[in-house]
mmCIF file of C-alpha atoms and ligand atoms in Angstrom:
data_model
loop_
_atom_site.group_PDB
_atom_site.id
_atom_site.type_symbol
_atom_site.label_atom_id
_atom_site.label_comp_id
_atom_site.label_asym_id
_atom_site.label_seq_id
_atom_site.Cartn_x
_atom_site.Cartn_y
_atom_site.Cartn_z
ATOM 1 C CA MET A 242 -22.848 -7.519 4.301
ATOM 2 C CA SER A 243 -20.128 -7.694 6.616
ATOM 3 C CA SER A 244 -21.020 -7.064 10.003
ATOM 4 C CA ASP A 245 -17.441 -5.499 10.781
ATOM 5 C CA VAL A 246 -17.626 -2.390 12.473
ATOM 6 C CA VAL A 247 -16.665 0.066 9.698
ATOM 7 C CA THR A 248 -14.236 3.004 11.235
ATOM 8 C CA LYS A 249 -14.676 6.119 9.178
ATOM 9 C CA ARG A 250 -11.640 8.391 9.026
ATOM 10 C CA ILE A 251 -10.607 12.268 10.925
ATOM 11 C CA SER A 252 -12.054 14.357 8.460
ATOM 12 C CA THR A 253 -9.902 17.604 7.916
ATOM 13 C CA ARG A 254 -13.940 18.754 8.941
ATOM 14 C CA ASP A 255 -13.857 16.763 11.843
ATOM 15 C CA ILE A 256 -9.904 18.635 12.496
ATOM 16 C CA ARG A 257 -11.303 21.988 12.009
ATOM 17 C CA GLN A 258 -14.151 21.428 14.963
ATOM 18 C CA ARG A 259 -10.831 20.458 17.268
ATOM 19 C CA LYS A 260 -10.148 24.574 17.772
ATOM 20 C CA ALA A 261 -9.458 24.940 21.685
ATOM 21 C CA GLY A 262 -10.591 21.556 22.746
ATOM 22 C CA ILE A 263 -8.647 18.486 22.838
ATOM 23 C CA PRO A 264 -4.947 18.181 21.215
ATOM 24 C CA ILE A 265 -4.573 17.499 17.433
ATOM 25 C CA VAL A 266 -1.663 14.413 18.142
ATOM 26 C CA ALA A 267 -0.046 14.197 14.549
ATOM 27 C CA LEU A 268 3.356 12.629 13.291
ATOM 28 C CA THR A 269 4.387 12.207 10.472
ATOM 29 C CA ALA A 270 4.640 9.215 8.512
ATOM 30 C CA TYR A 271 6.229 8.010 5.213
ATOM 31 C CA SER A 272 5.518 4.268 4.569
ATOM 32 C CA THR A 273 2.732 2.007 5.237
ATOM 33 C CA PRO A 274 3.986 -0.318 7.429
ATOM 34 C CA MET A 275 5.179 3.030 9.864
ATOM 35 C CA ALA A 276 1.058 3.694 9.324
ATOM 36 C CA ARG A 277 0.512 0.905 10.108
ATOM 37 C CA LEU A 278 1.831 1.136 13.655
ATOM 38 C CA LEU A 279 0.551 5.059 14.510
ATOM 39 C CA ASP A 280 -2.965 5.143 12.609
ATOM 40 C CA ARG A 281 -4.738 4.058 15.728
ATOM 41 C CA HIS A 282 -2.741 6.583 18.001
ATOM 42 C CA VAL A 283 -3.260 9.985 15.790
ATOM 43 C CA ASP A 284 -5.366 11.985 14.513
ATOM 44 C CA LEU A 285 -4.003 13.307 11.498
ATOM 45 C CA LEU A 286 -0.382 11.429 9.808
ATOM 46 C CA LEU A 287 1.029 13.861 7.646
ATOM 47 C CA VAL A 288 3.248 12.893 4.408
ATOM 48 C CA GLY A 289 5.735 15.648 4.624
ATOM 49 C CA ASP A 290 8.637 16.525 2.765
ATOM 50 C CA SER A 291 10.569 16.528 5.896
ATOM 51 C CA LEU A 292 10.946 12.544 4.074
ATOM 52 C CA GLY A 293 13.445 14.149 1.537
ATOM 53 C CA MET A 294 15.823 14.400 4.587
ATOM 54 C CA VAL A 295 14.910 11.983 6.676
ATOM 55 C CA VAL A 296 14.796 9.185 3.956
ATOM 56 C CA TYR A 297 16.267 10.388 1.046
ATOM 57 C CA GLY A 298 19.468 12.776 3.810
ATOM 58 C CA MET A 299 19.244 15.500 1.565
ATOM 59 C CA GLU A 300 19.993 19.019 3.270
ATOM 60 C CA THR A 301 17.142 20.406 2.794
ATOM 61 C CA THR A 302 13.117 19.701 1.221
ATOM 62 C CA ILE A 303 14.293 21.700 -1.870
ATOM 63 C CA GLY A 304 14.978 18.310 -3.927
ATOM 64 C CA VAL A 305 11.778 16.355 -3.044
ATOM 65 C CA THR A 306 9.733 16.247 -5.768
ATOM 66 C CA LEU A 307 5.657 16.112 -6.343
ATOM 67 C CA ASP A 308 5.776 12.380 -8.244
ATOM 68 C CA MET A 309 8.256 11.243 -4.082
ATOM 69 C CA MET A 310 5.334 12.319 -2.273
ATOM 70 C CA ILE A 311 2.948 10.534 -4.831
ATOM 71 C CA ALA A 312 4.546 7.516 -3.556
ATOM 72 C CA HIS A 313 4.846 7.908 -0.699
ATOM 73 C CA ALA A 314 1.509 9.350 0.619
ATOM 74 C CA ARG A 315 0.269 6.190 -1.380
ATOM 75 C CA ALA A 316 1.971 3.974 1.001
ATOM 76 C CA VAL A 317 0.925 5.787 4.228
ATOM 77 C CA VAL A 318 -2.675 5.826 2.870
ATOM 78 C CA ARG A 319 -2.730 2.595 1.945
ATOM 79 C CA GLY A 320 -1.269 1.462 5.480
ATOM 80 C CA SER A 321 -3.455 3.595 7.579
ATOM 81 C CA GLY A 322 -7.826 3.715 7.865
ATOM 82 C CA HIS A 323 -8.507 6.257 11.396
ATOM 83 C CA ALA A 324 -6.411 8.974 10.724
ATOM 84 C CA CYS A 325 -7.106 12.292 8.810
ATOM 85 C CA VAL A 326 -3.440 12.186 6.213
ATOM 86 C CA ILE A 327 -2.708 15.100 4.649
ATOM 87 C CA VAL A 328 -0.162 15.420 2.130
ATOM 88 C CA ASP A 329 3.009 18.358 1.705
ATOM 89 C CA LEU A 330 3.288 19.804 -1.540
ATOM 90 C CA PRO A 331 6.442 20.097 -2.746
ATOM 91 C CA PHE A 332 9.132 22.904 -3.373
ATOM 92 C CA GLY A 333 7.995 24.327 -6.841
ATOM 93 C CA SER A 334 5.224 23.178 -6.778
ATOM 94 C CA TYR A 335 2.316 25.736 -5.307
ATOM 95 C CA GLN A 336 3.864 28.461 -5.922
ATOM 96 C CA GLU A 337 3.648 29.804 -9.683
ATOM 97 C CA SER A 338 0.101 30.389 -10.046
ATOM 98 C CA PRO A 339 -3.604 28.811 -8.100
ATOM 99 C CA GLU A 340 -3.513 26.577 -11.479
ATOM 100 C CA GLN A 341 -1.158 24.941 -11.038
ATOM 101 C CA ALA A 342 -1.684 24.528 -7.114
ATOM 102 C CA PHE A 343 -4.940 23.359 -7.941
ATOM 103 C CA ARG A 344 -3.141 20.612 -10.953
ATOM 104 C CA ASN A 345 -0.757 19.018 -8.852
ATOM 105 C CA SER A 346 -3.266 19.414 -5.489
ATOM 106 C CA ALA A 347 -5.537 17.754 -7.453
ATOM 107 C CA ARG A 348 -3.375 14.995 -8.604
ATOM 108 C CA VAL A 349 -2.212 14.367 -5.567
ATOM 109 C CA LEU A 350 -6.074 13.875 -4.002
ATOM 110 C CA MET A 351 -6.833 11.734 -7.017
ATOM 111 C CA GLU A 352 -3.832 9.314 -7.408
ATOM 112 C CA THR A 353 -3.277 9.155 -3.646
ATOM 113 C CA GLY A 354 -6.871 9.021 -1.904
ATOM 114 C CA ALA A 355 -5.402 11.359 0.597
ATOM 115 C CA ALA A 356 -7.507 14.529 2.837
ATOM 116 C CA GLY A 357 -6.483 17.310 1.708
ATOM 117 C CA VAL A 358 -2.204 18.969 1.256
ATOM 118 C CA LYS A 359 -0.418 21.042 3.410
ATOM 119 C CA LEU A 360 1.390 24.150 1.538
ATOM 120 C CA GLU A 361 3.938 26.672 2.911
ATOM 121 C CA GLY A 362 3.123 30.552 3.342
ATOM 122 C CA GLY A 363 1.967 33.091 4.865
ATOM 123 C CA SER A 364 -0.254 36.204 3.123
ATOM 124 C CA GLU A 365 1.527 35.834 0.334
ATOM 125 C CA MET A 366 -0.458 32.588 -0.361
ATOM 126 C CA ALA A 367 -3.529 33.569 0.853
ATOM 127 C CA HIS A 368 -4.635 33.552 -2.536
ATOM 128 C CA THR A 369 -3.798 30.143 -3.926
ATOM 129 C CA ILE A 370 -5.475 29.004 -0.770
ATOM 130 C CA GLU A 371 -8.813 30.212 -0.718
ATOM 131 C CA PHE A 372 -8.620 29.001 -4.678
ATOM 132 C CA LEU A 373 -7.613 26.187 -3.823
ATOM 133 C CA VAL A 374 -10.737 25.605 -1.354
ATOM 134 C CA LYS A 375 -13.534 27.274 -3.245
ATOM 135 C CA ARG A 376 -12.233 23.744 -5.675
ATOM 136 C CA GLY A 377 -12.197 21.569 -3.239
ATOM 137 C CA ILE A 378 -8.678 20.383 -2.513
ATOM 138 C CA PRO A 379 -8.756 21.461 1.403
ATOM 139 C CA VAL A 380 -5.801 23.301 2.544
ATOM 140 C CA LEU A 381 -3.598 22.450 5.847
ATOM 141 C CA GLY A 382 -1.147 26.243 6.010
ATOM 142 C CA HIS A 383 1.843 25.975 7.213
ATOM 143 C CA VAL A 384 3.730 29.116 8.863
ATOM 144 C CA GLY A 385 6.641 30.499 11.196
ATOM 145 C CA LEU A 386 9.887 28.375 10.155
ATOM 146 C CA ARG A 387 8.674 27.822 6.539
ATOM 147 C CA PRO A 388 11.965 24.636 5.452
ATOM 148 C CA GLN A 389 10.942 25.451 1.847
ATOM 149 C CA SER A 390 12.299 28.473 2.555
ATOM 150 C CA VAL A 391 15.653 28.011 4.113
ATOM 151 C CA HIS A 392 17.180 30.189 1.587
ATOM 152 C CA THR A 393 15.564 33.362 2.240
ATOM 153 C CA MET A 394 15.269 32.359 6.227
ATOM 154 C CA GLY A 395 18.760 31.881 6.346
ATOM 155 C CA GLY A 396 18.930 29.486 6.987
ATOM 156 C CA PHE A 397 16.787 27.308 9.854
ATOM 157 C CA ARG A 398 16.568 29.532 12.569
ATOM 158 C CA THR A 399 13.826 29.833 14.831
ATOM 159 C CA GLN A 400 10.941 33.108 14.120
ATOM 160 C CA GLY A 401 9.631 35.365 15.164
ATOM 161 C CA LYS A 402 12.721 36.597 17.562
ATOM 162 C CA GLY A 403 11.357 40.749 17.194
ATOM 163 C CA SER A 404 8.331 42.066 17.502
ATOM 164 C CA ASP A 405 8.541 42.917 13.148
ATOM 165 C CA GLU A 406 8.851 39.216 12.658
ATOM 166 C CA ALA A 407 5.847 38.708 15.889
ATOM 167 C CA ARG A 408 3.777 41.025 13.687
ATOM 168 C CA LYS A 409 4.126 38.981 10.064
ATOM 169 C CA ILE A 410 3.428 35.655 12.022
ATOM 170 C CA LEU A 411 0.343 36.826 13.536
ATOM 171 C CA ALA A 412 -0.123 38.247 9.673
ATOM 172 C CA ASP A 413 0.344 35.459 8.334
ATOM 173 C CA ALA A 414 -1.764 32.798 10.604
ATOM 174 C CA LYS A 415 -4.804 34.966 10.222
ATOM 175 C CA ALA A 416 -4.596 35.755 6.009
ATOM 176 C CA VAL A 417 -3.667 31.720 6.210
ATOM 177 C CA ALA A 418 -7.051 30.610 8.135
ATOM 178 C CA ASP A 419 -9.311 33.413 6.129
ATOM 179 C CA ALA A 420 -8.342 32.097 2.711
ATOM 180 C CA GLY A 421 -10.019 29.389 4.398
ATOM 181 C CA ALA A 422 -7.166 26.643 5.574
ATOM 182 C CA PHE A 423 -8.943 23.779 8.176
ATOM 183 C CA ALA A 424 -6.105 24.152 10.778
ATOM 184 C CA LEU A 425 -1.966 24.727 9.804
ATOM 185 C CA VAL A 426 0.566 23.854 11.257
ATOM 186 C CA LEU A 427 3.786 26.042 13.484
ATOM 187 C CA GLU A 428 7.449 25.309 13.021
ATOM 188 C CA GLY A 429 10.092 26.808 14.718
ATOM 189 C CA THR A 430 8.440 29.950 16.521
ATOM 190 C CA VAL A 431 9.310 31.217 19.676
ATOM 191 C CA GLU A 432 6.441 30.230 22.473
ATOM 192 C CA PRO A 433 5.279 33.958 23.417
ATOM 193 C CA VAL A 434 4.681 34.369 19.560
ATOM 194 C CA ALA A 435 2.980 31.112 19.122
ATOM 195 C CA ARG A 436 0.925 30.759 22.362
ATOM 196 C CA ILE A 437 -0.496 34.289 20.744
ATOM 197 C CA VAL A 438 -0.890 33.335 17.393
ATOM 198 C CA THR A 439 -3.082 30.467 18.669
ATOM 199 C CA ALA A 440 -5.400 32.493 20.756
ATOM 200 C CA GLU A 441 -6.267 35.262 18.177
ATOM 201 C CA VAL A 442 -6.447 32.531 14.718
ATOM 202 C CA ALA A 443 -9.621 31.885 14.668
ATOM 203 C CA VAL A 444 -8.740 28.262 13.111
ATOM 204 C CA PRO A 445 -6.358 25.062 14.907
ATOM 205 C CA VAL A 446 -2.812 25.597 15.374
ATOM 206 C CA ILE A 447 -0.331 22.561 15.535
ATOM 207 C CA GLY A 448 2.559 23.035 16.620
ATOM 208 C CA ILE A 449 6.033 21.676 16.329
ATOM 209 C CA GLY A 450 8.714 24.021 18.109
ATOM 210 C CA ALA A 451 6.220 25.774 19.279
ATOM 211 C CA SER A 452 4.081 26.608 22.242
ATOM 212 C CA PRO A 453 2.205 23.752 24.619
ATOM 213 C CA ALA A 454 -0.733 26.078 24.090
ATOM 214 C CA CYS A 455 -1.013 24.810 20.466
ATOM 215 C CA ASP A 456 -4.053 23.295 19.588
ATOM 216 C CA GLY A 457 -2.630 20.345 18.499
ATOM 217 C CA GLN A 458 1.537 19.056 18.460
ATOM 218 C CA ILE A 459 3.771 17.221 15.534
ATOM 219 C CA LEU A 460 7.085 15.656 15.176
ATOM 220 C CA VAL A 461 8.855 13.388 12.480
ATOM 221 C CA VAL A 462 9.029 10.534 14.363
ATOM 222 C CA GLU A 463 12.457 9.312 13.267
ATOM 223 C CA ASP A 464 12.956 11.979 15.673
ATOM 224 C CA MET A 465 10.994 10.867 18.497
ATOM 225 C CA LEU A 466 11.721 7.228 18.015
ATOM 226 C CA GLY A 467 15.706 7.653 17.627
ATOM 227 C CA LEU A 468 15.938 6.531 14.226
ATOM 228 C CA SER A 469 17.644 10.247 13.549
ATOM 229 C CA GLY A 470 21.002 10.261 15.002
ATOM 230 C CA GLU A 471 22.417 11.778 18.079
ATOM 231 C CA THR A 472 21.439 15.199 17.347
ATOM 232 C CA VAL A 473 17.905 16.163 17.724
ATOM 233 C CA PRO A 474 16.477 19.929 18.024
ATOM 234 C CA LYS A 475 15.315 21.101 21.530
ATOM 235 C CA PHE A 476 11.483 20.988 20.618
ATOM 236 C CA VAL A 477 11.534 16.853 20.170
ATOM 237 C CA LYS A 478 11.139 14.652 22.724
ATOM 238 C CA ARG A 479 13.048 11.367 22.592
ATOM 239 C CA TYR A 480 9.967 8.224 23.778
ATOM 240 C CA ALA A 481 12.106 5.781 21.837
ATOM 241 C CA ASP A 482 15.751 4.915 21.422
ATOM 242 C CA LEU A 483 15.072 1.950 17.942
ATOM 243 C CA GLY A 484 18.495 3.197 16.384
ATOM 244 C CA ASP A 485 20.312 1.610 19.783
ATOM 245 C CA ALA A 486 18.173 -1.365 19.235
ATOM 246 C CA VAL A 487 18.194 -1.461 14.575
ATOM 247 C CA ASP A 488 22.082 -0.612 16.163
ATOM 248 C CA ASN A 489 22.324 -3.772 18.296
ATOM 249 C CA ALA A 490 20.356 -5.672 16.483
ATOM 250 C CA ALA A 491 22.457 -5.681 12.905
ATOM 251 C CA GLY A 492 26.173 -6.234 15.069
ATOM 252 C CA ARG A 493 24.065 -9.676 16.428
ATOM 253 C CA TYR A 494 23.060 -10.105 13.225
ATOM 254 C CA ALA A 495 26.893 -9.496 11.495
ATOM 255 C CA PHE A 496 28.579 -11.761 14.029
ATOM 256 C CA ASP A 497 25.718 -14.889 13.703
ATOM 257 C CA VAL A 498 26.594 -14.587 9.606
ATOM 258 C CA ARG A 499 30.239 -14.418 10.244
ATOM 259 C CA ALA A 500 30.536 -17.187 12.760
ATOM 260 C CA ARG A 501 27.496 -19.268 10.454
ATOM 261 C CA THR A 502 25.394 -19.337 13.768
ATOM 262 C CA PHE A 503 22.329 -18.024 11.511
ATOM 263 C CA PRO A 504 20.806 -19.440 10.058
ATOM 264 C CA THR A 505 20.654 -22.925 11.667
ATOM 265 C CA THR A 506 18.844 -25.651 10.124
ATOM 266 C CA GLU A 507 15.484 -24.520 11.648
ATOM 267 C CA GLN A 508 15.793 -21.634 9.443
ATOM 268 C CA CYS A 509 16.400 -23.910 6.341
ATOM 269 C CA THR A 510 13.813 -26.626 4.516
ATOM 270 C CA GLY A 511 13.408 -30.200 3.650
ATOM 271 C CA VAL A 512 16.408 -30.554 6.616
ATOM 272 C CA GLU A 513 15.031 -33.784 7.661
ATOM 273 C CA LYS A 514 13.884 -33.925 11.778
ATOM 274 C CA PRO A 515 16.281 -36.489 13.352
ATOM 275 C CA SER A 516 14.772 -39.438 14.616
ATOM 276 C CA SER A 517 13.314 -39.677 18.437
ATOM 277 C CA ASP A 518 13.923 -44.034 17.862
ATOM 278 C CA HIS A 519 16.954 -45.284 19.235
HETATM 279 O O1 KIV B 1300 7.287 18.004 6.984
HETATM 280 C C1 KIV B 1300 7.105 18.027 7.237
HETATM 281 O O2 KIV B 1300 7.219 16.666 7.661
HETATM 282 C C2 KIV B 1300 6.655 19.006 7.922
HETATM 283 C C3 KIV B 1300 6.215 19.172 9.225
HETATM 284 C C4 KIV B 1300 7.444 19.411 9.864
HETATM 285 C C5 KIV B 1300 5.457 19.485 10.502
HETATM 286 O O3 KIV B 1300 6.289 20.201 7.369
#
């Protein structure tokens, strides 16, 4: 038997127990190399349907399919061994009925090895969340700004500005938690409301564009690495400028190829070394 230390993955139960504890660190990941780089730093890797916009250049997340999510989730699970991997259910794969949600969530868990699914919605999704959890599918909720509802919400608009919206977000968050979600993402919500939701909801609240008071934070990794273009939303903090690094590297490579300074014989095989004899 190997004497290697086997590191156990963080479970959805571990995340659930982090309410008001050490903040949960979460990032999105869509590929094996990125998952490998992030795994030891984060508690949770989300295979977000934001991949439709970030990787595939779509305008919204509406066109993302379950097969796309499964392919990327398999890649992320392969590249990680520590973080809890959660997969977004894409638009149209769970809203029709609890049975549809179960069928597609079961596919996600069986075909990817991920620990659970995330779905967007508040009180209207509570019954579905309860149905899934009771049948062995851990669910991460998602309230506040819900990108899959971009067409009914009138765009990617910060939520919770008026008292009606604020009350609705709090009621949604409580309904999702009461239905059995192990945690929830609170996106694009004004800070005072996000703070109240975090204080009043029993499960961990993971914020994005929400509040420092949340029980954890999540960002789209390309945003924080400077890989998503010039303009980033206000809630993003850039920790690196990899876009500039890629631009610079591609420019130097193009220069070398055109100048025939790459490759040199050093990068070739079967080239006889010049003899050192005189
Ligand atoms: O799809 C996604 O990446 C998300 C995060 C922004 C929370 O839902």
